[in-house]
Amino acid sequence: MCGITGYVGHKNAGPILIEGLKRLEYRGYDSSGVGVIDLSTGHIIVRKTKGKIRNLEELIQQQNLPVSRIGISHTRWATHGAPNHVNSHPHADSAKKFLVVHNGIIENYEVLREELQHQGSVFVSETDTEVIPHLIASLYQGDFLDAVRQAIVRLQGSFAIGVLCADHPDTLIAARVGSPLIIGVGKEENFIASDVPAILDRTKRIIYLNDGEIARLTCDNVEIMKFSGAAVRPKIHTVKFSVDAVKKQGFAHFMLKEIHEQPEVLERILKSYLKQEEVNFPELNLSPGQLKGFERIGIIACGTAYHAGLVGKYAIEQLAGIPVFVDAASEFRYRDPILDEKTLLIAISQSGETADTLAAGREAQARGAKVIAVCNVVGSSLVRESHGVIYTHAGPEIGVASTKAYVAQVAVMFLLALKLSRNSGRTVPAQRESIIAQLRQAPAAYKKILAAKNQIAQIARKNSHFGCFLFLGRHINYPTALEGALKLKEISYIPAEGYAAGEMKHGPIALIDEYRAVVCVAPQSEIYEKMISNMQEIRARKGKIIAVATQGDAAIKKHSSHVIYIPATHNILTPLLTVLPLQMLAYFIAVQLGCDVDQPRNLAKSVTVE
Ligand code: AGP
């Protein structure tokens, strides 16, 4: 969602701020803006506009952005008020002394707005954010930090903010509650940003601001304190990945690049967690005794991560015999869940900043459960709030449609199931060894499927005219069907429904005729024959079938218009492979339809508000 960058140093702030925004484009936005303190006049100057960052650049070409040494910038994903230039950030107080960028939602903004209007503040936008500069201005008596501190304790909701004050042209203030914000520590320059990619080409030294902390940045100092004023000694992390990781490197889209990175992601995960055929999660923070003691497992997540959780349920129950429930985090947090210290709660999130997943994790901890994060982002809120973590090691994922992060999450779920299975008596060592041996083959299997790129692109071209897609799968590939449908609808905007194939006759079969395409995930498995029966029912109603099947299954051709093969693997591991053709299909269909693959409309990479 909204992206923030901020700069204080000796260089011209404007170009740095715009460059930072470009690196945050993946978060999803509908307008953008930048504000600086003019080096020669000391005045606050703002340029903002609707639409893409290139619109902002065009505006700056026409209206010039003065040379400055300090500034803040923002990409807005509209919540309160339409995406137009008035509602875009930064926002100022009536006297244009304070300037604010904000990510999050101020829940009590109406009360504050009324109060401030009575005091004479004149509001120009429909946003919740605008109360912040007015509130700071109303509390300001010469001490910038103090005014911000007094203001933020009156805000309810979630926020990450960057604030400038014309009276203090050397100081940038930032604070957070519930929305992500990092500080980049440079040489005689410092930065704030919503995420690391924004500043990766400037510095790799990062401080992750915690909830309830406020930071004062000058060009040569970063000072962090609690809202109460108590000083905090910050931990500076050095980011390992290079700036290349957040560039397209010759691929047409980030999504395509990330799809191609999946073999190496799998290799990295296996290398990190499989030691002499034993699974070891070094940051799990649970002793073998503790791990044995859990009587059930809950998995909470959103979107694609939720689908990975569903695969986890099948794998853990089958291999380890531990009951597992999987909830969408947004449902879990309000459903009064029954949990205790015998429940292990696994929160899966690529970003580690998804508002519902964070809230669900807090709810679970409050009810006595231990929370383990399965997360891709080091230092994210979820990781910091959880008892332990299993990193998914997928590297930065920029495409809004999650691909490599999902595959990494699924791989981790299998490893977790294998680890838990050791004490269960449900598997014998030979079975585990066989699954591990097949897991080790997964990167090579991925390369084989990727080599069928042209065939999948051709299938996509031939079928992109269908106005509706149904994705069917059974058992452990039911989540694959859900994920395939989500990918397609996210990036191509074609209505797509994922369904358990066994449920087809209970409703979705009504959709089927010659105008619908049905993607059937039908690899080798115990329920293969049942899947074939479903396919026959679809054919009988003239539905067009695209099947994903196991290499060597020639028979499936007679039931399908197209078949995409995956290499043979252990039945339980098939979801790791079957999802790849579906990712590629969605990608090529979206490209064929001319859609904005990496930044689909209305979507945000990380959903940091509820
Ligand atoms: C996936 O393609 C999505 N864009 C979305 O469903 C995503 O998986 C979801 O918002 C959860 O995000 P997280 O993994 O960062 O928590």
mmCIF file of N, CA and C in Angstrom, residues 560-602:
data_model
loop_
_atom_site.group_PDB
_atom_site.id
_atom_site.type_symbol
_atom_site.label_atom_id
_atom_site.label_comp_id
_atom_site.label_asym_id
_atom_site.label_seq_id
_atom_site.Cartn_x
_atom_site.Cartn_y
_atom_site.Cartn_z
ATOM 1 N N SER A 560 -8.719 -33.783 -22.685
ATOM 2 C CA SER A 560 -8.342 -32.369 -22.568
ATOM 3 C C SER A 560 -8.038 -31.747 -23.927
ATOM 4 N N SER A 561 -8.191 -30.445 -23.996
ATOM 5 C CA SER A 561 -7.782 -29.725 -25.209
ATOM 6 C C SER A 561 -6.283 -29.456 -25.186
ATOM 7 N N HIS A 562 -5.762 -29.221 -23.990
ATOM 8 C CA HIS A 562 -4.320 -28.972 -23.847
ATOM 9 C C HIS A 562 -3.837 -29.683 -22.587
ATOM 10 N N VAL A 563 -2.602 -30.169 -22.638
ATOM 11 C CA VAL A 563 -2.015 -30.760 -21.427
ATOM 12 C C VAL A 563 -0.647 -30.119 -21.177
ATOM 13 N N ILE A 564 -0.431 -29.707 -19.955
ATOM 14 C CA ILE A 564 0.906 -29.229 -19.562
ATOM 15 C C ILE A 564 1.445 -30.256 -18.561
ATOM 16 N N TYR A 565 2.637 -30.769 -18.867
ATOM 17 C CA TYR A 565 3.169 -31.840 -18.024
ATOM 18 C C TYR A 565 4.136 -31.317 -16.962
ATOM 19 N N ILE A 566 4.067 -32.001 -15.808
ATOM 20 C CA ILE A 566 5.090 -31.784 -14.780
ATOM 21 C C ILE A 566 5.864 -33.083 -14.620
ATOM 22 N N PRO A 567 7.137 -33.038 -14.226
ATOM 23 C CA PRO A 567 7.860 -34.289 -13.996
ATOM 24 C C PRO A 567 7.218 -35.079 -12.854
ATOM 25 N N ALA A 568 7.379 -36.386 -12.894
ATOM 26 C CA ALA A 568 6.823 -37.229 -11.824
ATOM 27 C C ALA A 568 7.521 -36.911 -10.506
ATOM 28 N N THR A 569 6.732 -36.930 -9.435
ATOM 29 C CA THR A 569 7.311 -36.724 -8.103
ATOM 30 C C THR A 569 6.459 -37.485 -7.098
ATOM 31 N N HIS A 570 6.855 -37.452 -5.847
ATOM 32 C CA HIS A 570 6.044 -38.081 -4.795
ATOM 33 C C HIS A 570 4.670 -37.389 -4.771
ATOM 34 N N ASN A 571 3.607 -38.184 -4.632
ATOM 35 C CA ASN A 571 2.248 -37.625 -4.688
ATOM 36 C C ASN A 571 2.072 -36.382 -3.809
ATOM 37 N N ILE A 572 2.594 -36.478 -2.610
ATOM 38 C CA ILE A 572 2.345 -35.394 -1.659
ATOM 39 C C ILE A 572 3.048 -34.091 -2.076
ATOM 40 N N LEU A 573 4.108 -34.236 -2.873
ATOM 41 C CA LEU A 573 4.868 -33.034 -3.268
ATOM 42 C C LEU A 573 4.324 -32.372 -4.538
ATOM 43 N N THR A 574 3.303 -32.969 -5.144
ATOM 44 C CA THR A 574 2.858 -32.441 -6.448
ATOM 45 C C THR A 574 2.474 -30.949 -6.433
ATOM 46 N N PRO A 575 1.906 -30.414 -5.326
ATOM 47 C CA PRO A 575 1.537 -28.986 -5.376
ATOM 48 C C PRO A 575 2.732 -28.063 -5.603
ATOM 49 N N LEU A 576 3.906 -28.560 -5.203
ATOM 50 C CA LEU A 576 5.112 -27.750 -5.412
ATOM 51 C C LEU A 576 5.346 -27.543 -6.911
ATOM 52 N N LEU A 577 4.994 -28.559 -7.717
ATOM 53 C CA LEU A 577 5.240 -28.468 -9.164
ATOM 54 C C LEU A 577 4.022 -27.982 -9.948
ATOM 55 N N THR A 578 2.828 -28.397 -9.547
ATOM 56 C CA THR A 578 1.644 -28.079 -10.364
ATOM 57 C C THR A 578 1.359 -26.581 -10.412
ATOM 58 N N VAL A 579 1.821 -25.852 -9.420
ATOM 59 C CA VAL A 579 1.513 -24.416 -9.417
ATOM 60 C C VAL A 579 2.289 -23.652 -10.494
ATOM 61 N N LEU A 580 3.454 -24.168 -10.863
ATOM 62 C CA LEU A 580 4.285 -23.424 -11.817
ATOM 63 C C LEU A 580 3.587 -23.224 -13.174
ATOM 64 N N PRO A 581 3.013 -24.288 -13.799
ATOM 65 C CA PRO A 581 2.293 -24.043 -15.071
ATOM 66 C C PRO A 581 1.166 -23.025 -14.902
ATOM 67 N N LEU A 582 0.525 -23.017 -13.726
ATOM 68 C CA LEU A 582 -0.593 -22.086 -13.526
ATOM 69 C C LEU A 582 -0.097 -20.646 -13.404
ATOM 70 N N GLN A 583 1.041 -20.475 -12.759
ATOM 71 C CA GLN A 583 1.637 -19.128 -12.697
ATOM 72 C C GLN A 583 1.964 -18.635 -14.103
ATOM 73 N N MET A 584 2.560 -19.558 -14.901
ATOM 74 C CA MET A 584 2.979 -19.167 -16.258
ATOM 75 C C MET A 584 1.770 -18.895 -17.149
ATOM 76 N N LEU A 585 0.747 -19.707 -16.995
ATOM 77 C CA LEU A 585 -0.471 -19.518 -17.775
ATOM 78 C C LEU A 585 -1.071 -18.134 -17.469
ATOM 79 N N ALA A 586 -1.187 -17.831 -16.185
ATOM 80 C CA ALA A 586 -1.750 -16.529 -15.788
ATOM 81 C C ALA A 586 -0.896 -15.401 -16.361
ATOM 82 N N TYR A 587 0.417 -15.564 -16.251
ATOM 83 C CA TYR A 587 1.323 -14.520 -16.747
ATOM 84 C C TYR A 587 1.122 -14.281 -18.247
ATOM 85 N N PHE A 588 1.145 -15.369 -19.023
ATOM 86 C CA PHE A 588 1.073 -15.188 -20.487
ATOM 87 C C PHE A 588 -0.316 -14.704 -20.926
ATOM 88 N N ILE A 589 -1.354 -15.115 -20.223
ATOM 89 C CA ILE A 589 -2.688 -14.601 -20.567
ATOM 90 C C ILE A 589 -2.732 -13.090 -20.298
ATOM 91 N N ALA A 590 -2.207 -12.672 -19.151
ATOM 92 C CA ALA A 590 -2.224 -11.236 -18.804
ATOM 93 C C ALA A 590 -1.411 -10.424 -19.819
ATOM 94 N N VAL A 591 -0.273 -10.978 -20.246
ATOM 95 C CA VAL A 591 0.549 -10.279 -21.241
ATOM 96 C C VAL A 591 -0.227 -10.175 -22.556
ATOM 97 N N GLN A 592 -0.853 -11.290 -22.938
ATOM 98 C CA GLN A 592 -1.632 -11.310 -24.178
ATOM 99 C C GLN A 592 -2.741 -10.252 -24.163
ATOM 100 N N LEU A 593 -3.305 -10.038 -22.972
ATOM 101 C CA LEU A 593 -4.404 -9.068 -22.867
ATOM 102 C C LEU A 593 -3.895 -7.640 -22.626
ATOM 103 N N GLY A 594 -2.589 -7.499 -22.583
ATOM 104 C CA GLY A 594 -1.997 -6.161 -22.419
ATOM 105 C C GLY A 594 -2.171 -5.590 -21.022
ATOM 106 N N CYS A 595 -2.258 -6.450 -20.028
ATOM 107 C CA CYS A 595 -2.464 -5.968 -18.648
ATOM 108 C C CYS A 595 -1.135 -5.553 -18.005
ATOM 109 N N ASP A 596 -1.257 -4.743 -16.967
ATOM 110 C CA ASP A 596 -0.088 -4.296 -16.214
ATOM 111 C C ASP A 596 0.268 -5.394 -15.205
ATOM 112 N N VAL A 597 1.085 -6.336 -15.658
ATOM 113 C CA VAL A 597 1.329 -7.561 -14.892
ATOM 114 C C VAL A 597 1.898 -7.286 -13.498
ATOM 115 N N ASP A 598 2.874 -6.408 -13.422
ATOM 116 C CA ASP A 598 3.551 -6.213 -12.132
ATOM 117 C C ASP A 598 2.780 -5.323 -11.172
ATOM 118 N N GLN A 599 1.939 -4.464 -11.725
ATOM 119 C CA GLN A 599 1.168 -3.576 -10.838
ATOM 120 C C GLN A 599 -0.303 -3.607 -11.221
ATOM 121 N N PRO A 600 -0.963 -4.725 -10.982
ATOM 122 C CA PRO A 600 -2.371 -4.826 -11.369
ATOM 123 C C PRO A 600 -3.218 -3.772 -10.656
ATOM 124 N N ARG A 601 -4.299 -3.369 -11.340
ATOM 125 C CA ARG A 601 -5.127 -2.300 -10.785
ATOM 126 C C ARG A 601 -5.656 -2.674 -9.387
ATOM 127 N N ASN A 602 -5.784 -1.686 -8.575
ATOM 128 C CA ASN A 602 -6.406 -1.785 -7.239
ATOM 129 C C ASN A 602 -5.617 -2.603 -6.208
#
